[in-house]
Short mmCIF file of C-alpha atoms and ligand atoms in Angstrom, two decimals:
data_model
loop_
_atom_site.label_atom_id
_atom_site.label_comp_id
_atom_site.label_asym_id
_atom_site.label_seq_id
_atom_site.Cartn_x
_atom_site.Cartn_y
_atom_site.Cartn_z
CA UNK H 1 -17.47 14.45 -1.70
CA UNK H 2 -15.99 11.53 -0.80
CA UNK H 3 -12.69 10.47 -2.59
CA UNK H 4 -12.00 7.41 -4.26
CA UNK H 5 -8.93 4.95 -3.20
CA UNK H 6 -8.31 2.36 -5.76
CA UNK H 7 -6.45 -0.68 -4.14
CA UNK H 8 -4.30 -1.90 -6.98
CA UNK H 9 -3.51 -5.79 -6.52
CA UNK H 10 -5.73 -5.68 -3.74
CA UNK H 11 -6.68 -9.24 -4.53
CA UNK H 12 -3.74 -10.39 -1.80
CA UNK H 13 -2.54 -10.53 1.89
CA UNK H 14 -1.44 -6.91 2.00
CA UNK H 15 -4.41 -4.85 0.15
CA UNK H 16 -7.89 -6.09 1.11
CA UNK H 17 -7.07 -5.30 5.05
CA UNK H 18 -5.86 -1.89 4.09
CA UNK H 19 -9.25 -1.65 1.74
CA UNK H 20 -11.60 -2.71 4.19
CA UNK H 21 -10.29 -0.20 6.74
CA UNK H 22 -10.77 1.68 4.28
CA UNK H 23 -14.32 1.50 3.38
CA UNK H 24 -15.66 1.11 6.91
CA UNK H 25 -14.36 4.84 7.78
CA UNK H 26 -17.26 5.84 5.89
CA UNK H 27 -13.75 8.24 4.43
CA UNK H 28 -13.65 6.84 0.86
CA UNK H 29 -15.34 5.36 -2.10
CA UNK H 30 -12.80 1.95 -2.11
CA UNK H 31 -12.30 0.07 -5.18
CA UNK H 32 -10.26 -3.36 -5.19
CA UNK H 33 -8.08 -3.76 -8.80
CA UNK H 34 -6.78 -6.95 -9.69
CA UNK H 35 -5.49 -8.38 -13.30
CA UNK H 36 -8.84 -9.93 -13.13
CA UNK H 37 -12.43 -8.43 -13.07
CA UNK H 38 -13.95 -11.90 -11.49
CA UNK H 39 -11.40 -11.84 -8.92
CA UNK H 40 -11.29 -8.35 -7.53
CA UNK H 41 -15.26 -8.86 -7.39
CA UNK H 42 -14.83 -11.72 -5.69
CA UNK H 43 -12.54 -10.41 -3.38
CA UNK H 44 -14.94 -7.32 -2.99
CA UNK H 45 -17.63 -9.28 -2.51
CA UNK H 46 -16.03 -10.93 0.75
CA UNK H 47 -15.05 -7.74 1.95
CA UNK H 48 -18.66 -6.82 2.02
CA UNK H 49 -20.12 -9.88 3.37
CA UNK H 50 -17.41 -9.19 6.27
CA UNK H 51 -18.85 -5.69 6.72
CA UNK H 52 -22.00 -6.76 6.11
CA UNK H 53 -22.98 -3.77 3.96
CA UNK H 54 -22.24 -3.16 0.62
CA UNK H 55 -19.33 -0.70 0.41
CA UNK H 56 -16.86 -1.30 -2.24
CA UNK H 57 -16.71 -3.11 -5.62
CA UNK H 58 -13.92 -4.89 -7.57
CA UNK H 59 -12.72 -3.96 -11.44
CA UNK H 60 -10.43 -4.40 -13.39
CA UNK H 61 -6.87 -2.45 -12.29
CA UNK H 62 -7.04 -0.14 -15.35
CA UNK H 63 -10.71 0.35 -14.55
CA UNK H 64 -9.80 0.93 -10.90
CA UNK H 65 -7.24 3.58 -11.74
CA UNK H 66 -9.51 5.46 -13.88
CA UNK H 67 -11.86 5.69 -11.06
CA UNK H 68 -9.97 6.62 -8.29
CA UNK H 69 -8.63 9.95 -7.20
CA UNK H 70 -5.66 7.68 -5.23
CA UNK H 71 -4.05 4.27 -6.30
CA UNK H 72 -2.50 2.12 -3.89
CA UNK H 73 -0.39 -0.56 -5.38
CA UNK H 74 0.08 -3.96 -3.25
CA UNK H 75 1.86 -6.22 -5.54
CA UNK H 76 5.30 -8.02 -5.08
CA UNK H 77 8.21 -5.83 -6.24
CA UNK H 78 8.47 -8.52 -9.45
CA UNK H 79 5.18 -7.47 -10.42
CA UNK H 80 5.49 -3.45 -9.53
CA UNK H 81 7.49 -2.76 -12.94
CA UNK H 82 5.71 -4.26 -15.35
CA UNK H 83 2.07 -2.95 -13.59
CA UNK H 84 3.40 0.53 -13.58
CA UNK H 85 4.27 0.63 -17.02
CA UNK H 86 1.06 -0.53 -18.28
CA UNK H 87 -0.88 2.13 -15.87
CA UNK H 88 1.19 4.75 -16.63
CA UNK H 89 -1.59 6.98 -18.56
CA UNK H 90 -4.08 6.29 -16.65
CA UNK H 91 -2.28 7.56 -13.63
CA UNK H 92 -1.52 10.72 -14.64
CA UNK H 93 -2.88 13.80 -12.28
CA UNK H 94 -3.29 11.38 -9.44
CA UNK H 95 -1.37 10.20 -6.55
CA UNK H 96 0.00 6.78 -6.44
CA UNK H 97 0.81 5.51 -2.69
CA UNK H 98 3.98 2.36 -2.89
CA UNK H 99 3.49 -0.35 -0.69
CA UNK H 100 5.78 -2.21 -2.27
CA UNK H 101 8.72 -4.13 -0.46
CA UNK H 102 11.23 -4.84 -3.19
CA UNK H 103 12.71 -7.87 -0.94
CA UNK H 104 14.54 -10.31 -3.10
CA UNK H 105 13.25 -13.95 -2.67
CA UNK H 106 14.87 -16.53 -0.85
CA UNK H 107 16.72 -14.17 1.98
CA UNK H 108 13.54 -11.80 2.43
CA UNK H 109 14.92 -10.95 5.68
CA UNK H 110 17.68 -9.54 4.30
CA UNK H 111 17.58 -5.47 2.82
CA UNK H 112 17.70 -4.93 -0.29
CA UNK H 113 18.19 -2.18 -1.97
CA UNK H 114 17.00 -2.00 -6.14
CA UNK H 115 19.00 -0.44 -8.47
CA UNK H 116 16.47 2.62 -8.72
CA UNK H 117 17.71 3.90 -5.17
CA UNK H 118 14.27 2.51 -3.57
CA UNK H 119 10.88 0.86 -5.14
CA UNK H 120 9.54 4.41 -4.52
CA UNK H 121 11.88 5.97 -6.70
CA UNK H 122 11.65 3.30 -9.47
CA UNK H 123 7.94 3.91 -9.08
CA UNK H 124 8.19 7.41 -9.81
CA UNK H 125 10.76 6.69 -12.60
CA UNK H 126 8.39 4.69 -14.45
CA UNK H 127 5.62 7.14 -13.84
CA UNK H 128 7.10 10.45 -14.41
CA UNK H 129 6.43 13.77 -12.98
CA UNK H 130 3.01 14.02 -14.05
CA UNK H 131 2.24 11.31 -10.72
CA UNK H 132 2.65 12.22 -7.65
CA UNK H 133 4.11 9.53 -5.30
CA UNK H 134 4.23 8.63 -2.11
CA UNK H 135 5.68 5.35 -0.47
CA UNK H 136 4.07 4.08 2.69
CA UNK H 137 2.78 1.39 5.02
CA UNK H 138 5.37 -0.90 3.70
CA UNK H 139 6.16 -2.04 7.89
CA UNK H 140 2.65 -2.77 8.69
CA UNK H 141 1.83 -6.72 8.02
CA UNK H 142 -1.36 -8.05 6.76
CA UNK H 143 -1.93 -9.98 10.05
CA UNK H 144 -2.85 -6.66 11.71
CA UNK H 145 -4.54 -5.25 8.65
CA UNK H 146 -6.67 -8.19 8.79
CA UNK H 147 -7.48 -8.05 12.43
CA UNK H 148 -10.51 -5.79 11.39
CA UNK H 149 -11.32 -1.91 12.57
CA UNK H 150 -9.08 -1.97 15.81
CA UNK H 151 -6.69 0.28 16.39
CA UNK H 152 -2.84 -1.05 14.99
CA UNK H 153 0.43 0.01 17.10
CA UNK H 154 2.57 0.88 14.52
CA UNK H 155 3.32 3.91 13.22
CA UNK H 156 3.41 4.55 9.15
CA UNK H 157 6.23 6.65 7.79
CA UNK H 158 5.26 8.34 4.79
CA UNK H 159 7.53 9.01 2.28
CA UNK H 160 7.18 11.74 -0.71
CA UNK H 161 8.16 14.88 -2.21
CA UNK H 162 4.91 16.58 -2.77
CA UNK H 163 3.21 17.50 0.70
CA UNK H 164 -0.29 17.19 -0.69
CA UNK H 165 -0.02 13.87 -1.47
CA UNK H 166 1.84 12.75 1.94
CA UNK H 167 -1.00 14.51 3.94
CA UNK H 168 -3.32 12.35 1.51
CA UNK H 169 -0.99 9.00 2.72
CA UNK H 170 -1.10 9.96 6.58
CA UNK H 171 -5.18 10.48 6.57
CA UNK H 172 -5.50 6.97 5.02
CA UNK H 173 -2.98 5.59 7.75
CA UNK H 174 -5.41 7.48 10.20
CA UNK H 175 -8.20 6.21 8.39
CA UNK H 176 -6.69 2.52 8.53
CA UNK H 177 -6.00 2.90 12.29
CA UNK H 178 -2.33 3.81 12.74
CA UNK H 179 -0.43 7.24 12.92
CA UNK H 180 1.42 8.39 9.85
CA UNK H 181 4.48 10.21 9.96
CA UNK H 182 5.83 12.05 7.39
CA UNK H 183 9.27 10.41 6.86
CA UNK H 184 10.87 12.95 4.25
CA UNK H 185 11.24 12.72 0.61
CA UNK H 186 10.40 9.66 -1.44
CA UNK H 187 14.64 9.00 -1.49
CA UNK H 188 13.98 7.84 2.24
CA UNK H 189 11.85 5.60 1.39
CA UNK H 190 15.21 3.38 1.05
CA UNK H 191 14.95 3.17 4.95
CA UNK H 192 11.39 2.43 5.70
CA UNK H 193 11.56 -0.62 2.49
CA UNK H 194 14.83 -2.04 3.84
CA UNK H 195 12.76 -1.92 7.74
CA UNK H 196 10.47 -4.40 6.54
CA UNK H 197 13.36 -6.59 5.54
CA UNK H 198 14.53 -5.92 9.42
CA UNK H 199 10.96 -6.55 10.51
CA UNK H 200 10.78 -9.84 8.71
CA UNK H 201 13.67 -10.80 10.53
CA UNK H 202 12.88 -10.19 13.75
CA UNK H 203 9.88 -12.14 13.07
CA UNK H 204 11.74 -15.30 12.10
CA UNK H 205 13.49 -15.07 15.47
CA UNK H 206 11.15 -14.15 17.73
CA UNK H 207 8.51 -16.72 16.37
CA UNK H 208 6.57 -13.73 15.89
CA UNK H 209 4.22 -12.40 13.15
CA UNK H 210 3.62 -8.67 13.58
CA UNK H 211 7.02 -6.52 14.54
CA UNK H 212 5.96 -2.86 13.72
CA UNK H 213 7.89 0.27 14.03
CA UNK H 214 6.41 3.14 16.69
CA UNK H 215 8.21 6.18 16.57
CA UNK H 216 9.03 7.70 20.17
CA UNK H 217 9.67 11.13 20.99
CA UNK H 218 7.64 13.05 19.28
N1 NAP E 301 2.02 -9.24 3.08
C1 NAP E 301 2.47 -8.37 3.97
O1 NAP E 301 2.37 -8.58 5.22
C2 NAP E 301 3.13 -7.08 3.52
C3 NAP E 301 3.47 -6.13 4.48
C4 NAP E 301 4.03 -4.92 4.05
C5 NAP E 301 4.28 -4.70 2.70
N2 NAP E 301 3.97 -5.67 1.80
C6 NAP E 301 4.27 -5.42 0.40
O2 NAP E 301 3.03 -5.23 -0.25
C7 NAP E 301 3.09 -5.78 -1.56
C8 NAP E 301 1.96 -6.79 -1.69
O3 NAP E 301 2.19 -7.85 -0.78
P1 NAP E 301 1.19 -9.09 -0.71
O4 NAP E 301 1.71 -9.98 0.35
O5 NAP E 301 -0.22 -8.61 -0.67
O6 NAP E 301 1.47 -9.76 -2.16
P2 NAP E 301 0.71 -10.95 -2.86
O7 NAP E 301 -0.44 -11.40 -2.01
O8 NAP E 301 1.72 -11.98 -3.26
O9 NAP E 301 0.19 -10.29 -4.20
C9 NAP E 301 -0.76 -9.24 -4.21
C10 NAP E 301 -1.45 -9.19 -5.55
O10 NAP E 301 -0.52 -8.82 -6.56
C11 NAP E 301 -1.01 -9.28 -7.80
N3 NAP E 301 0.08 -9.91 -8.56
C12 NAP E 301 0.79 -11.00 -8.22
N4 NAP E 301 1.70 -11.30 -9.18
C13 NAP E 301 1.53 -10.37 -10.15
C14 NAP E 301 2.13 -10.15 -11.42
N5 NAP E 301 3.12 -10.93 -11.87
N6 NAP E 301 1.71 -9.09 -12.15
C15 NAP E 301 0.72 -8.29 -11.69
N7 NAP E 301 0.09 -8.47 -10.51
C16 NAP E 301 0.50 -9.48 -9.74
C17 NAP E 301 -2.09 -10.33 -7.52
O11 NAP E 301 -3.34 -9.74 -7.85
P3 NAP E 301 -4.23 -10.24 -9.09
O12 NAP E 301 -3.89 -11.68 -9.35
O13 NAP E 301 -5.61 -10.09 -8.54
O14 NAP E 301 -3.92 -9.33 -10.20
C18 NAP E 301 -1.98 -10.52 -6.02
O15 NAP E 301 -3.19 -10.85 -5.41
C19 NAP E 301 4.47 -6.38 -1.73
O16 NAP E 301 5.30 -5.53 -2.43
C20 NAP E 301 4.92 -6.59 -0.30
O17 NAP E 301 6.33 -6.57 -0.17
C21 NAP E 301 3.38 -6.84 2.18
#
């Protein structure tokens, strides 16, 4: 049976690429969550109409993570805190994959590191033991994700401390079109936020809008 993947915030620039990879594996049941039944319909609704077949539906993001065997969460590091919390039962026995940057508005080029040690960690804080999570795909930008089923050159480092749930994270990066790397325990996910930061960065300076990581040697 296929497994369900719950895209929570997926209403953005950063979830409905990942979600419409997503569905058009033929891998997962996808859901989009947003704040807002209307809108994560809408926003479902679009995704199909780009697929042209009728693969995933929008609810509510408690509804979503009720469904879904795997949460993704794609909202700004403001917002990750206060969703958390009010998912926190409903989460419980599954595995919740970070996306979350926890940049801090205006100098998002700059790394910073929250107080929690990494948005991963504070993740896990809020959630407790009985969630497994994982941080990843927190380097790949939402031009690529949006550039449809191709194949993206950047790798995904996957960050966790429960294997399961990282092998989960690395099939959806395969899934999605990149590589996934496990990157070591969710502490490390300190790195692959602050990247982004890097990433961001880079972009200003190069007049760029996709610098991605690839890991060589390996
Ligand atoms: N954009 C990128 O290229 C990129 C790349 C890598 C990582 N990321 C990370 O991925 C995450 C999402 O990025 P994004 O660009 O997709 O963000 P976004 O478009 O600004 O927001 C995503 C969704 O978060 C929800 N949201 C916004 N404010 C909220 C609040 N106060 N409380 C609860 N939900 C709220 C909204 O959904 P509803 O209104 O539907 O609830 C919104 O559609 C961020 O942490 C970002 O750092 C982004």
């Amino acid at each position: 049976m296929k497994k369900t993947v719950a895209v929570l915030g997926g209403t953005g620039n950063e979830g409905p690429g990942l979600a419409l990879r997503w569905a058009k594996s033929g891998r997962y049941e996808v859901i989009i969550g947003s704040r807002q039944a209307e809108k994560a319909e809408r926003v479902a609704a679009e995704l199909n109409q780009k697929l042209g077949q009728n693969l995933l539906r929008g609810l509510t993001n408690e509804a979503a993570a009720q469904a879904a065997d795997i949460c993704v969460l794609t909202v700004p590091y403001s917002a990750q805190g206060p969703t958390l919390t009010g998912l926190r039962e409903l989460l419980q026995g599954k595995i919740l994959i970070d996306v979350t940057v926890p940049l801090q508005p205006p100098k998002v080029s700059h790394v910073h590191v929250p107080p929690g040690g990494s948005a991963g960690q504070e993740a896990q804080a809020i959630l407790g033991e009985g969630v497994r999570v994982v941080s990843a795909f927190q380097n790949v930008g939402a031009a690529h994700l949006a550039e449809g089923d191709s194949h993206i050159d950047c790798d995904v480092l996957v960050c966790g401390d429960d294997k399961e749930a990282k092998a989960e994270a690395i099939a959806l990066a395969e899934a999605a079109g990149m590589r996934g790397i496990d990157a070591g325990p969710l502490r490390n996910g300190v790195v692959v936020e602050g990247l982004t930061a890097v990433l961001i960065g880079i972009n200003i300076r190069h007049k760029a809008k996709g610098a991605g990581i690839k890991i060589t040697g390996i």
